[in-house]
Amino acid sequence: MLKITNLKVELEEESKEILKGINLEIESGSVHAIMGPNGSGKSTLSYVLSGKKGYKVTNGEVELAGEPILELEPEERAASGLFLAFQYPVEIPGVGNMTFLRTAMNSQRKFRGEAELSAADFLKLVREKAKELKIDAEMLKRPVNVGFSGGEKKRNEILQMALLEPKMCVLDETDSGLDVDAMKLVADGVNALRDKGRSFLVITHYQRLLDHIKPDFVHIMADGRIIKSGGPELALQVENNGYSDLLAEVQ
Amino acid sequence: MSLSQKLSDDLNQRILPLTLPKNNNKKRCEALKRIKAMGLPSRRDEYWKYTNPRLFNDLFSNKNHVLGSDDKLNFDSIGCFKLIFNDGVFDQSSSDSLEGEELELTQISDFSGDTAKWLEAFYGSLEEAGQHPINRPLAKLNTAFATDGLAIRVTGEITKPINIVYNETSNRSDVNLHHCIKLEAGSSLTLIESGSVSTRLNKVTELEVAQDSSFHHVCAQTNNLDKIVSTHLFARLWENSVLKSFTLTTNGALTRNEHVVELKGNNGVSHLAAACIGEGRFHHDDTVFVTHEGTDCESRQVFKKVLKKGAFGIFQGKILVKPGAQKTDGYQISQSLLLDDDSQFLAKPELEIYADDVVCSHGSTSGAIDEEGLFYLRARGVPEDTAKDLLILAFLAEALAEIEDTNISELLLTYLERSL
Ligand SMILES: Nc1ncnc2c1ncn2[C@@H]1O[C@H](COP(=O)(O)OP(=O)(O)OP(=O)(O)O)[C@@H](O)[C@H]1O
Ligand SMILES: [Mg+2]
């Protein structure tokens, strides 16, 4: 589904290398987790995947379902099935959440040559998905993320994911800021979307989320590289011992 | 040649092709005398520093202008009484009848001592009051030479909005239009003005809102590129009265909208708001002066400008709180969204407060499209242009929210969505 080959990325403004040769292949239907110390480049990877400005790819290739995506605009990547749940969802004053969701859905459908959703069908769909995530109707009426609590913002990300039904979902610390119940809700939301045609890349600091969303593979990222890959047991090892053993191992 | 000689020559040249109408003649003669003493606006004037008045001062040139009447913004779906103007002249036969409504309607040009007695004292009086402490020569010029306009005296609640529709059929029109509106105690009216009046327009509206009355005003200046527009709203508000005025401007070469509001009674409410979008040779100036005299009054000014391709925006806004105007609640915000580096916005907010128990705040910002917001929208599949439009409309939303009737604000929003 997603194939990253020797990806090297610098900041555009200063020539500082953040990603130093990432290799990662995510099969269709699988869940991969990335853990790693603060500042190791996890969010940078997610931004580069989704096409944010400000980064320069100096080497490597990224393919989504066999197609190279690094030349595509962010909206084209999204319409091709890539979704990033932001570590810090952006507040957009003045744009209603409903307008935002409808515009996003219909833009993607249009891009793929599908018919736009009618207002009634859209409303029905949103209400249904919002209910599953315990997002109340009031929140949908407010401007995008404005005045949302940290946890509400994260749930709003998952709502968007549920509506857009992407093929490749990148979740950047979606668990941070969530209380125990909300974490369960979000995990249920993710699990409900697990499907053989859909893959996940879950960035997290905590084993706890991975209790709910069982990963097939766990990767440890440090200083712009994936230094170790393994099964779910790797996450437990991090939880118990931190990163120092792993870092020492590489050195 | 001395400066004063030059100014007086400019004025004489400017008024040479104009004739002083017969109606309201006494007021007009006074106005003529005053404008001769004051002269045309010049860049030396404090409030004309950022806007060159040349296009208002010059003899009207009718070359190469394009008519501006084919935009699709109409308010028919709101259900209004329509009053039609063609090239700045009232067309009574095409207009809806207001029979049965609690109001008197006359034309300024029809005025003679017998009809609309109130108008004799009213005409020019609020405009004159608005000349202190700052001269507003274009308004004075208008009072002297205005050829047409409506005089509306409202005595009760008008059941539907009145929509003044301006049609433009001639591309050589230079119009001085003057409306007088008086709301008697306990009355209410919603007035919508739409359409493009003329190639060059000088419009003055004098408005008095008596005790317990409310006046809602929406003015849609949807122009095309050539328009030269000066408008003045002189409003006087008495106890418990409400004024809400919103102006939308799209394009035009030069627009200067002045709002001069006096809150005379206690508990008055004055909300002024405007949204404009313009590009290229677009110069848009909002000049506002709100005077608080009564106690417990609330005034709000929300002015938003979207500027692109070298467009220029000005906001000059003054709140004057006179001694004794206690418990004044004043809020002012002026903001611009600059879509490129060539566009410019200048804001000059002023507060002058002589009462001690007041809350007044003002703020002004100028910024580009929020890149984080733009990326967020695009990352959800919204194409860049659509995402920008959404952010532009979001920027204007606070001004549109000042319109009381949400049917009207939604209609304007739909229009803006279409025209972006
Ligand atoms: N735009 C930028 N300007 C300057 N430095 C940047 C920028 N973007 C990323 N960096 C730097 O790149 C490194 C990686 O940052 P990134 O946000 O990807 O880390 P992370 O692994 O997501 O960390 P965390 O776990 O704290 O979220 C950090 O040292 C960060 O300071
Ligand atoms: Mg991060």
XYZ file of C-alpha atoms and ligand atoms in Angstrom:
703
model
C 0.000 0.000 0.000
C 2.717 2.447 1.051
C 6.313 2.036 0.065
C 8.971 4.422 1.288
C 12.417 3.951 -0.193
C 15.528 5.577 1.227
C 13.716 8.839 1.913
C 15.921 11.760 2.868
C 14.422 15.108 3.767
C 15.861 18.488 4.644
C 14.178 21.622 5.881
C 13.692 24.025 3.017
C 14.832 27.109 4.926
C 17.988 25.781 6.534
C 19.838 22.823 5.143
C 19.201 20.626 8.126
C 18.577 16.971 7.407
C 15.657 15.577 9.408
C 14.945 12.269 7.686
C 18.109 10.369 6.922
C 17.056 7.479 4.756
C 13.732 5.951 5.743
C 12.739 2.580 4.368
C 9.299 1.262 5.140
C 6.831 -0.938 3.349
C 3.272 -1.264 4.546
C 1.217 -4.053 3.052
C -2.408 -3.657 2.240
C -4.527 -4.424 5.300
C -1.740 -4.176 7.846
C -1.146 -1.937 10.839
C 2.320 -0.558 11.493
C 3.302 1.488 14.503
C 6.170 3.942 14.790
C 7.598 4.863 18.159
C 10.581 7.018 18.887
C 11.982 9.763 21.063
C 10.793 13.364 20.757
C 12.265 15.102 17.767
C 13.226 11.922 15.946
C 11.298 12.942 12.817
C 7.988 11.093 13.136
C 5.755 14.104 12.435
C 8.097 15.268 9.719
C 7.615 11.929 8.000
C 3.848 12.289 8.226
C 3.980 15.836 6.805
C 6.258 14.859 3.950
C 3.930 11.976 3.122
C 0.965 14.337 2.939
C 2.765 17.038 0.971
C 3.296 19.911 3.362
C 5.422 22.813 2.169
C 8.716 23.633 3.817
C 10.515 20.336 3.293
C 12.919 19.328 0.579
C 13.128 15.708 -0.466
C 16.748 15.185 -1.401
C 16.547 11.502 -2.056
C 14.189 8.571 -2.263
C 10.721 7.708 -3.380
C 7.273 7.213 -1.900
C 4.629 5.107 -3.598
C 0.989 4.890 -2.652
C -0.701 1.811 -4.104
C 2.073 1.572 -6.674
C 1.931 5.221 -7.753
C 4.674 7.712 -6.904
C 3.172 10.557 -4.873
C 5.975 12.972 -4.073
C 5.121 15.135 -7.086
C 1.434 15.333 -6.182
C -0.328 18.225 -4.466
C -1.634 17.549 -0.946
C -5.233 17.437 -2.218
C -4.292 14.930 -4.909
C -2.650 12.675 -2.354
C -5.741 12.917 -0.181
C -8.012 12.058 -3.080
C -5.737 9.114 -3.869
C -6.520 7.741 -0.440
C -3.912 9.140 1.925
C -5.077 10.527 5.238
C -3.118 12.166 8.022
C -4.657 12.577 11.444
C -2.696 15.596 12.661
C -0.738 15.628 15.896
C -1.983 19.196 16.268
C -5.274 19.628 14.383
C -5.570 23.159 13.016
C -8.262 25.597 14.130
C -9.995 27.393 11.265
C -12.165 30.234 12.564
C -15.088 31.135 10.333
C -15.274 27.806 8.492
C -18.079 25.650 9.840
C -17.183 22.042 10.580
C -20.073 20.801 8.446
C -19.096 22.980 5.480
C -15.552 21.735 5.879
C -16.532 18.063 5.996
C -18.912 18.350 3.054
C -16.409 20.298 0.948
C -13.691 17.760 1.712
C -15.871 14.759 0.874
C -17.248 16.240 -2.304
C -13.859 17.516 -3.468
C -12.431 14.016 -3.169
C -15.410 12.451 -4.913
C -15.183 14.970 -7.704
C -11.493 14.331 -8.101
C -12.177 10.616 -8.453
C -14.969 11.259 -10.940
C -17.709 10.201 -8.532
C -21.018 11.980 -8.033
C -21.221 14.497 -5.183
C -23.118 13.497 -2.094
C -26.547 15.073 -1.699
C -27.037 17.324 1.292
C -29.420 14.833 2.857
C -27.162 11.809 2.378
C -24.233 13.760 3.727
C -26.118 14.826 6.813
C -27.260 11.293 7.519
C -23.754 9.933 7.155
C -22.170 12.569 9.387
C -24.756 12.107 12.108
C -24.264 8.374 12.090
C -20.460 8.512 12.274
C -20.474 11.338 14.806
C -22.739 9.345 17.052
C -20.387 6.380 17.022
C -17.578 8.673 18.151
C -19.813 10.410 20.696
C -19.350 13.758 18.984
C -22.391 15.856 19.678
C -24.234 17.815 17.016
C -23.329 21.148 18.635
C -19.667 20.489 17.945
C -20.369 19.895 14.288
C -21.932 23.314 13.971
C -18.935 25.131 15.370
C -16.021 26.356 13.273
C -13.404 23.705 12.541
C -11.639 22.778 15.784
C -12.197 26.244 17.275
C -12.697 25.986 20.999
C -12.511 22.176 20.845
C -10.715 20.524 23.731
C -7.614 18.525 22.912
C -9.573 15.285 23.004
C -12.404 16.695 20.912
C -9.955 17.723 18.243
C -8.564 14.198 18.079
C -12.022 12.703 17.847
C -12.801 15.157 15.068
C -9.786 13.812 13.175
C -11.131 10.281 13.452
C -14.555 11.476 12.328
C -12.953 12.916 9.201
C -11.149 9.651 8.626
C -14.353 7.667 9.012
C -16.138 9.896 6.500
C -13.367 10.048 3.930
C -12.617 6.302 4.072
C -8.967 6.599 3.023
C -6.843 3.606 2.017
C -3.757 4.665 3.924
C -4.255 6.271 7.319
C -1.413 7.939 9.153
C -2.261 8.716 12.769
C 0.176 11.087 14.439
C -0.165 10.763 18.209
C -3.908 10.573 17.983
C -3.865 9.090 21.492
C -2.151 12.005 23.172
C -4.544 14.168 25.115
C -7.246 11.512 25.192
C -8.782 10.257 28.414
C -9.139 6.511 28.864
C -12.695 6.371 27.534
C -11.923 8.586 24.568
C -8.924 6.436 23.737
C -11.206 3.411 23.664
C -13.660 5.280 21.409
C -10.925 6.306 19.018
C -9.452 2.817 18.978
C -12.899 1.356 18.276
C -13.262 3.893 15.481
C -9.968 2.795 14.000
C -10.692 -0.910 14.463
C -14.057 -0.495 12.762
C -12.184 0.776 9.717
C -9.651 -2.056 9.710
C -10.065 -3.846 6.475
C -7.940 -5.803 4.073
C -7.966 -2.871 1.666
C -6.879 -0.324 4.261
C -3.578 0.175 6.055
C -2.530 2.167 9.099
C 0.617 3.855 10.230
C 0.177 4.668 13.897
C 2.652 7.077 15.474
C 2.561 6.904 19.239
C 4.596 7.169 22.407
C 2.523 4.724 24.401
C 1.904 1.044 24.460
C -1.617 1.738 25.730
C -3.058 2.647 22.324
C -1.436 -0.445 20.870
C -3.335 -2.571 23.399
C -6.482 -1.464 21.609
C -5.151 -1.234 18.077
C -3.007 -4.307 17.680
C -0.141 -3.560 15.285
C 1.364 -6.139 12.951
C 4.720 -4.405 13.063
C 6.431 -1.901 15.300
C 9.278 0.354 14.166
C 11.554 2.437 16.309
C 12.636 5.730 14.841
C 15.577 7.728 16.115
C 17.383 10.658 14.601
C 15.676 10.393 11.230
C 16.141 6.655 10.778
C 14.257 3.493 11.560
C 16.697 1.768 13.844
C 14.750 -1.339 14.643
C 11.647 -3.142 13.454
C 9.821 -6.010 15.064
C 6.492 -7.272 16.299
C 4.194 -5.885 19.027
C 6.684 -7.038 21.670
C 8.977 -4.183 20.648
C 6.424 -1.686 21.935
C 6.336 -3.474 25.270
C 10.087 -3.354 25.459
C 10.009 0.416 24.934
C 7.276 0.805 27.517
C 9.335 -1.091 30.101
C 12.876 0.037 29.361
C 12.672 3.250 27.355
C 14.841 3.861 24.336
C 18.318 3.798 25.838
C 18.899 0.043 25.355
C 17.723 0.217 21.782
C 19.828 3.267 21.027
C 22.864 1.685 22.615
C 22.292 -1.467 20.593
C 22.551 0.463 17.329
C 25.674 2.257 18.399
C -0.986 81.502 -7.860
C -1.731 81.037 -4.205
C -2.964 77.767 -2.845
C -6.323 79.164 -1.853
C -6.719 80.621 -5.331
C -5.974 77.234 -6.831
C -8.463 75.463 -4.596
C -11.143 77.939 -5.446
C -10.416 77.623 -9.177
C -10.643 73.841 -8.895
C -13.982 74.144 -7.186
C -15.351 76.585 -9.716
C -14.308 74.324 -12.512
C -15.852 71.323 -10.774
C -19.240 72.963 -10.344
C -19.314 74.729 -13.675
C -21.362 72.061 -15.480
C -23.756 71.676 -12.529
C -26.928 73.639 -11.954
C -28.398 74.285 -8.570
C -31.787 72.533 -8.477
C -34.856 74.578 -7.568
C -36.117 72.362 -4.756
C -34.820 73.025 -1.269
C -33.278 76.062 -2.777
C -32.486 77.871 0.417
C -30.554 74.892 1.798
C -28.769 74.443 -1.461
C -27.661 78.063 -1.620
C -26.303 77.778 1.901
C -24.489 74.590 0.941
C -23.024 76.237 -2.123
C -21.709 79.070 -0.023
C -20.201 76.604 2.442
C -18.527 74.459 -0.189
C -17.048 77.554 -1.764
C -15.524 78.446 1.563
C -14.283 74.946 2.288
C -13.018 73.915 -1.156
C -12.719 70.437 -2.594
C -10.901 67.754 -0.599
C -7.160 67.777 -0.999
C -4.391 65.449 0.059
C -3.322 68.015 2.597
C -6.472 67.270 4.562
C -5.817 64.933 7.433
C -8.430 62.424 6.307
C -7.459 62.493 2.649
C -3.822 61.650 3.175
C -4.171 58.081 1.987
C -6.852 58.509 -0.630
C -6.287 60.759 -3.571
C -9.517 62.708 -4.154
C -8.554 63.602 -7.700
C -11.126 61.320 -9.351
C -13.849 62.943 -7.267
C -12.583 66.440 -7.923
C -11.907 66.212 -11.619
C -14.409 67.142 -14.228
C -16.258 63.981 -15.085
C -14.775 62.093 -17.958
C -17.070 59.615 -19.612
C -14.547 57.860 -21.741
C -14.214 54.100 -21.833
C -16.490 53.260 -18.988
C -18.299 49.978 -18.830
C -21.814 49.507 -17.533
C -22.063 47.630 -14.312
C -25.562 46.303 -14.140
C -25.335 42.710 -15.224
C -24.201 41.114 -11.978
C -26.634 38.611 -10.603
C -27.016 39.884 -7.074
C -30.674 40.483 -6.487
C -32.749 40.311 -3.373
C -35.973 39.032 -4.924
C -35.933 35.869 -2.825
C -36.072 37.964 0.353
C -39.427 39.435 -0.645
C -39.020 43.219 -0.739
C -40.797 46.348 -1.863
C -38.725 47.389 -4.837
C -38.013 51.004 -5.626
C -36.288 51.479 -8.944
C -33.742 54.058 -9.981
C -32.443 54.361 -13.533
C -29.179 56.239 -13.873
C -29.823 57.909 -10.568
C -33.388 58.976 -11.364
C -36.320 57.524 -9.458
C -38.677 55.536 -11.672
C -41.936 55.590 -9.805
C -43.940 53.725 -12.423
C -41.618 50.695 -12.279
C -41.504 50.732 -8.496
C -43.727 48.851 -6.087
C -46.448 50.751 -4.333
C -45.994 51.224 -0.622
C -49.644 51.899 -0.042
C -50.924 50.676 3.264
C -47.479 50.862 4.837
C -46.879 53.341 7.607
C -44.601 55.637 5.700
C -44.455 58.709 3.523
C -42.363 58.603 0.394
C -41.415 61.581 -1.723
C -38.693 62.415 -4.146
C -36.153 65.046 -3.253
C -36.662 66.466 -6.726
C -40.422 66.766 -6.090
C -39.999 68.692 -2.944
C -41.947 71.874 -2.660
C -42.997 73.611 0.507
C -46.340 71.735 0.639
C -45.240 68.135 0.394
C -43.145 66.515 3.082
C -42.947 69.580 5.258
C -40.404 67.835 7.509
C -37.939 67.690 4.697
C -37.465 71.421 4.582
C -35.711 71.475 7.929
C -34.236 68.013 7.555
C -32.499 68.293 4.203
C -28.842 69.027 4.742
C -29.116 69.370 8.496
C -27.484 66.074 9.507
C -24.914 66.510 6.807
C -24.105 69.960 8.208
C -23.822 68.538 11.723
C -21.395 65.970 10.334
C -19.095 68.719 9.068
C -17.788 69.237 12.586
C -15.063 68.759 13.595
C -13.994 67.470 10.189
C -14.975 68.928 6.850
C -16.574 66.563 4.396
C -16.601 68.642 1.215
C -17.993 65.961 -1.087
C -21.088 65.654 1.092
C -21.512 69.415 1.048
C -21.171 69.424 -2.706
C -23.852 66.769 -2.815
C -26.280 68.737 -0.674
C -25.943 71.652 -3.044
C -26.286 69.760 -6.294
C -28.050 66.434 -5.657
C -30.525 65.866 -8.438
C -32.635 63.096 -6.985
C -33.112 60.784 -4.039
C -35.838 59.595 -1.747
C -37.306 61.202 1.304
C -38.800 58.502 3.487
C -40.573 59.179 6.743
C -41.437 56.014 8.626
C -44.151 56.067 11.246
C -44.582 52.382 12.062
C -43.215 48.955 11.422
C -42.703 48.344 7.720
C -43.748 44.805 6.900
C -41.106 43.936 4.311
C -37.659 45.287 3.526
C -37.483 48.092 1.007
C -35.024 47.362 -1.757
C -33.749 50.326 -3.719
C -32.554 48.854 -6.994
C -30.175 50.980 -9.003
C -30.046 50.294 -12.715
C -27.472 51.764 -14.955
C -28.244 52.205 -18.630
C -25.959 55.019 -19.642
C -22.220 54.806 -19.399
C -21.783 58.516 -19.093
C -23.507 59.159 -15.836
C -22.155 61.269 -13.015
C -24.773 61.297 -10.303
C -25.317 63.158 -7.046
C -27.933 61.242 -5.095
C -29.346 62.319 -1.753
C -31.653 60.290 0.471
C -33.366 61.562 3.604
C -34.736 58.964 5.982
C -36.540 59.725 9.182
C -37.800 57.025 11.495
C -40.372 58.360 13.907
C -40.599 56.975 17.429
C -41.339 53.255 17.639
C -40.913 52.525 13.951
C -38.699 50.154 12.052
C -37.402 49.673 8.545
C -34.981 47.435 6.710
C -33.468 49.110 3.669
C -31.449 47.271 1.060
C -29.643 49.152 -1.658
C -28.319 47.190 -4.590
C -26.917 47.713 -8.017
C -24.553 50.158 -9.534
C -25.895 53.703 -9.763
C -23.592 55.359 -12.217
C -20.033 55.588 -13.440
C -19.295 58.212 -10.856
C -21.480 58.483 -7.816
C -21.679 60.885 -4.937
C -24.335 59.654 -2.545
C -25.406 61.155 0.747
C -27.882 59.569 3.107
C -29.188 61.499 6.058
C -30.817 59.329 8.651
C -32.564 60.094 11.883
C -33.643 57.231 14.101
C -36.024 58.422 16.806
C -36.613 56.887 20.182
C -37.368 53.127 20.245
C -36.898 52.782 16.502
C -34.658 50.551 14.514
C -33.109 50.867 11.110
C -31.400 47.989 9.356
C -29.404 48.811 6.297
C -27.624 46.653 3.755
C -25.859 48.255 0.852
C -24.439 46.077 -1.905
C -21.938 47.972 -3.996
C -21.265 45.335 -6.580
C -19.356 47.289 -9.131
C -17.212 46.609 -12.059
C -13.748 47.918 -12.393
C -14.280 51.527 -13.424
C -16.590 52.846 -10.738
C -15.813 55.924 -8.724
C -17.974 56.020 -5.637
C -18.247 58.332 -2.664
C -20.934 57.700 -0.088
C -21.772 59.334 3.210
C -24.166 58.095 5.807
C -24.990 60.722 8.419
C -26.976 59.107 11.194
C -28.422 60.507 14.389
C -29.717 58.081 16.975
C -32.016 58.845 19.867
C -32.895 56.907 22.989
C -33.187 53.106 22.678
C -32.752 53.249 18.953
C -30.841 50.830 16.778
C -28.832 51.306 13.625
C -27.239 48.364 11.872
C -25.594 49.126 8.599
C -23.635 46.716 6.447
C -21.888 47.505 3.187
C -20.533 45.027 0.687
C -18.169 46.272 -2.003
C -16.819 44.195 -4.824
C -14.449 45.928 -7.183
C -14.640 49.510 -8.410
C -11.697 51.811 -9.087
C -12.166 54.115 -6.142
C -14.612 53.836 -3.284
C -14.794 56.012 -0.229
C -17.569 55.164 2.221
C -17.968 57.521 5.155
C -20.132 56.734 8.131
C -20.822 59.525 10.570
C -22.925 58.480 13.530
C -24.074 60.496 16.530
C -25.480 58.562 19.456
C -27.552 61.349 20.978
C -29.869 59.416 23.265
C -29.184 56.896 25.980
C -29.144 53.147 25.267
C -28.560 53.554 21.573
C -26.986 50.849 19.441
C -24.907 51.487 16.357
C -23.353 48.613 14.442
C -21.418 49.449 11.315
C -19.883 46.696 9.270
C -18.413 46.276 5.843
C -16.810 43.632 3.717
C -14.966 44.332 0.530
C -13.111 42.312 -2.049
C -11.096 43.988 -4.726
C -8.161 43.511 -6.996
C -5.828 45.502 -9.164
C -6.761 49.144 -9.565
C -8.964 48.985 -6.502
C -8.773 51.616 -3.840
C -11.213 51.229 -0.981
C -11.501 53.656 1.874
C -13.759 53.352 4.905
C -13.846 56.465 7.017
C -15.903 56.269 10.169
C -16.697 58.727 12.917
C -18.875 57.650 15.818
C -19.757 60.128 18.543
C -21.111 58.913 21.859
C -23.188 61.503 23.671
C -25.852 59.453 25.430
C -25.073 57.025 28.210
C -25.190 53.219 27.987
C -24.733 53.165 24.235
C -23.122 50.361 22.313
C -21.198 50.885 19.134
C -19.491 48.274 17.002
C -17.460 48.652 13.865
C -16.391 45.561 11.983
C -14.543 46.281 8.752
C -12.922 43.603 6.606
C -11.069 43.923 3.361
C -9.768 41.260 1.008
C -7.163 42.766 -1.280
C -5.299 41.248 -4.189
C -3.099 42.113 -7.142
C -2.010 45.461 -5.805
C -5.337 46.612 -4.364
C -5.246 49.288 -1.692
C -7.385 49.451 1.428
C -7.811 52.226 3.985
C -9.636 52.296 7.273
C -9.948 55.472 9.298
C -12.126 54.971 12.308
C -12.698 57.316 15.162
C -14.730 56.809 18.291
C -15.358 59.988 20.254
C -16.826 59.582 23.712
C -18.058 62.920 24.967
C -18.046 63.939 28.609
C -20.997 62.331 30.326
C -21.342 59.462 27.872
C -20.861 56.972 30.688
C -21.189 53.210 30.289
C -20.236 53.472 26.663
C -19.385 50.134 25.132
C -17.307 50.604 22.024
C -15.744 47.891 19.906
C -13.854 48.390 16.710
C -12.000 45.960 14.512
C -10.540 46.548 11.076
C -8.750 43.783 9.284
C -7.356 43.053 5.911
C -6.485 39.841 4.191
C -3.718 40.487 1.704
C -3.613 37.834 -0.976
C -0.274 38.953 -2.321
C 2.657 41.200 -1.482
C 1.558 43.974 -3.834
C -1.610 44.746 -1.919
C -1.648 47.185 0.951
C -3.783 48.093 3.909
C -3.508 51.129 6.136
C -5.546 51.544 9.270
C -5.892 54.570 11.445
C -7.987 53.768 14.475
C -8.569 56.625 16.908
C -10.153 56.737 20.305
C -10.917 60.002 22.027
C -12.537 59.490 25.395
C -13.740 62.149 27.805
C -15.818 59.965 30.112
C -14.321 57.733 32.775
C -16.714 54.805 32.975
C -16.418 53.333 29.491
C -15.208 50.178 27.784
C -13.668 50.768 24.401
C -11.485 48.439 22.431
C -10.062 48.652 18.989
C -7.813 46.473 16.948
C -6.459 46.268 13.478
C -4.652 43.461 11.711
C -3.282 42.763 8.320
C -2.260 39.339 7.221
C -1.955 36.750 4.535
C -3.881 33.500 4.156
C -3.109 31.192 7.067
C -0.769 28.575 5.640
C -1.496 26.041 8.371
C -5.223 26.270 7.746
C -4.671 26.063 4.013
C -2.587 22.901 4.341
C -5.120 21.330 6.687
C -7.902 21.870 4.146
C -5.790 20.600 1.278
C -4.718 17.561 3.249
C -8.412 16.689 3.421
C -8.706 16.858 -0.342
C -9.933 20.405 -0.817
C -8.238 21.905 -3.896
C -6.039 24.912 -3.216
C -8.332 27.479 -4.866
C -11.416 26.220 -3.086
C -9.515 26.130 0.180
C -8.425 29.741 -0.296
C -11.989 30.792 -1.076
C -13.197 29.080 2.084
C -10.603 30.958 4.115
C -11.508 34.251 2.443
C -15.181 33.776 3.223
C -14.258 32.764 6.752
C -12.341 35.999 7.090
C -15.371 38.014 5.993
C -17.778 36.035 8.159
C -17.484 38.289 11.208
C -18.622 41.293 9.176
C -21.488 39.411 7.545
C -22.558 38.201 10.966
C -23.421 41.806 11.804
C -26.408 41.592 9.470
C -29.465 40.923 11.570
C -31.509 39.118 8.938
C -29.730 35.827 8.239
C -31.646 35.407 4.972
C -29.848 38.481 3.726
C -26.426 37.461 5.003
C -26.806 33.997 3.480
C -27.791 35.522 0.178
C -24.696 37.713 0.235
C -22.539 34.769 1.189
C -23.851 32.742 -1.741
C -23.153 35.686 -3.999
C -19.599 35.927 -2.699
C -19.048 32.195 -3.124
C -20.133 32.566 -6.728
C -18.060 35.613 -7.436
C -14.767 34.497 -5.917
N 9.839 23.641 10.296
C 10.843 23.287 11.116
N 11.763 24.202 11.482
C 12.779 23.870 12.294
N 12.956 22.634 12.789
C 12.071 21.689 12.454
C 10.951 21.967 11.607
N 10.244 20.832 11.450
C 10.886 19.888 12.173
N 11.988 20.390 12.785
C 12.909 19.665 13.633
O 13.000 18.363 13.140
C 13.088 17.424 14.178
C 11.971 16.388 14.048
O 10.722 16.977 14.397
P 9.374 16.141 14.399
O 8.289 17.071 14.713
O 9.278 15.386 13.132
O 9.630 15.138 15.601
P 8.676 14.044 16.252
O 9.380 12.771 16.146
O 7.330 14.118 15.665
O 8.640 14.519 17.764
P 7.469 14.433 18.889
O 7.492 13.058 19.411
O 7.907 15.412 19.918
O 6.184 14.793 18.236
C 13.041 18.223 15.465
O 14.343 18.416 15.904
C 12.406 19.530 15.044
O 12.826 20.565 15.866
Mg 5.457 14.628 16.383
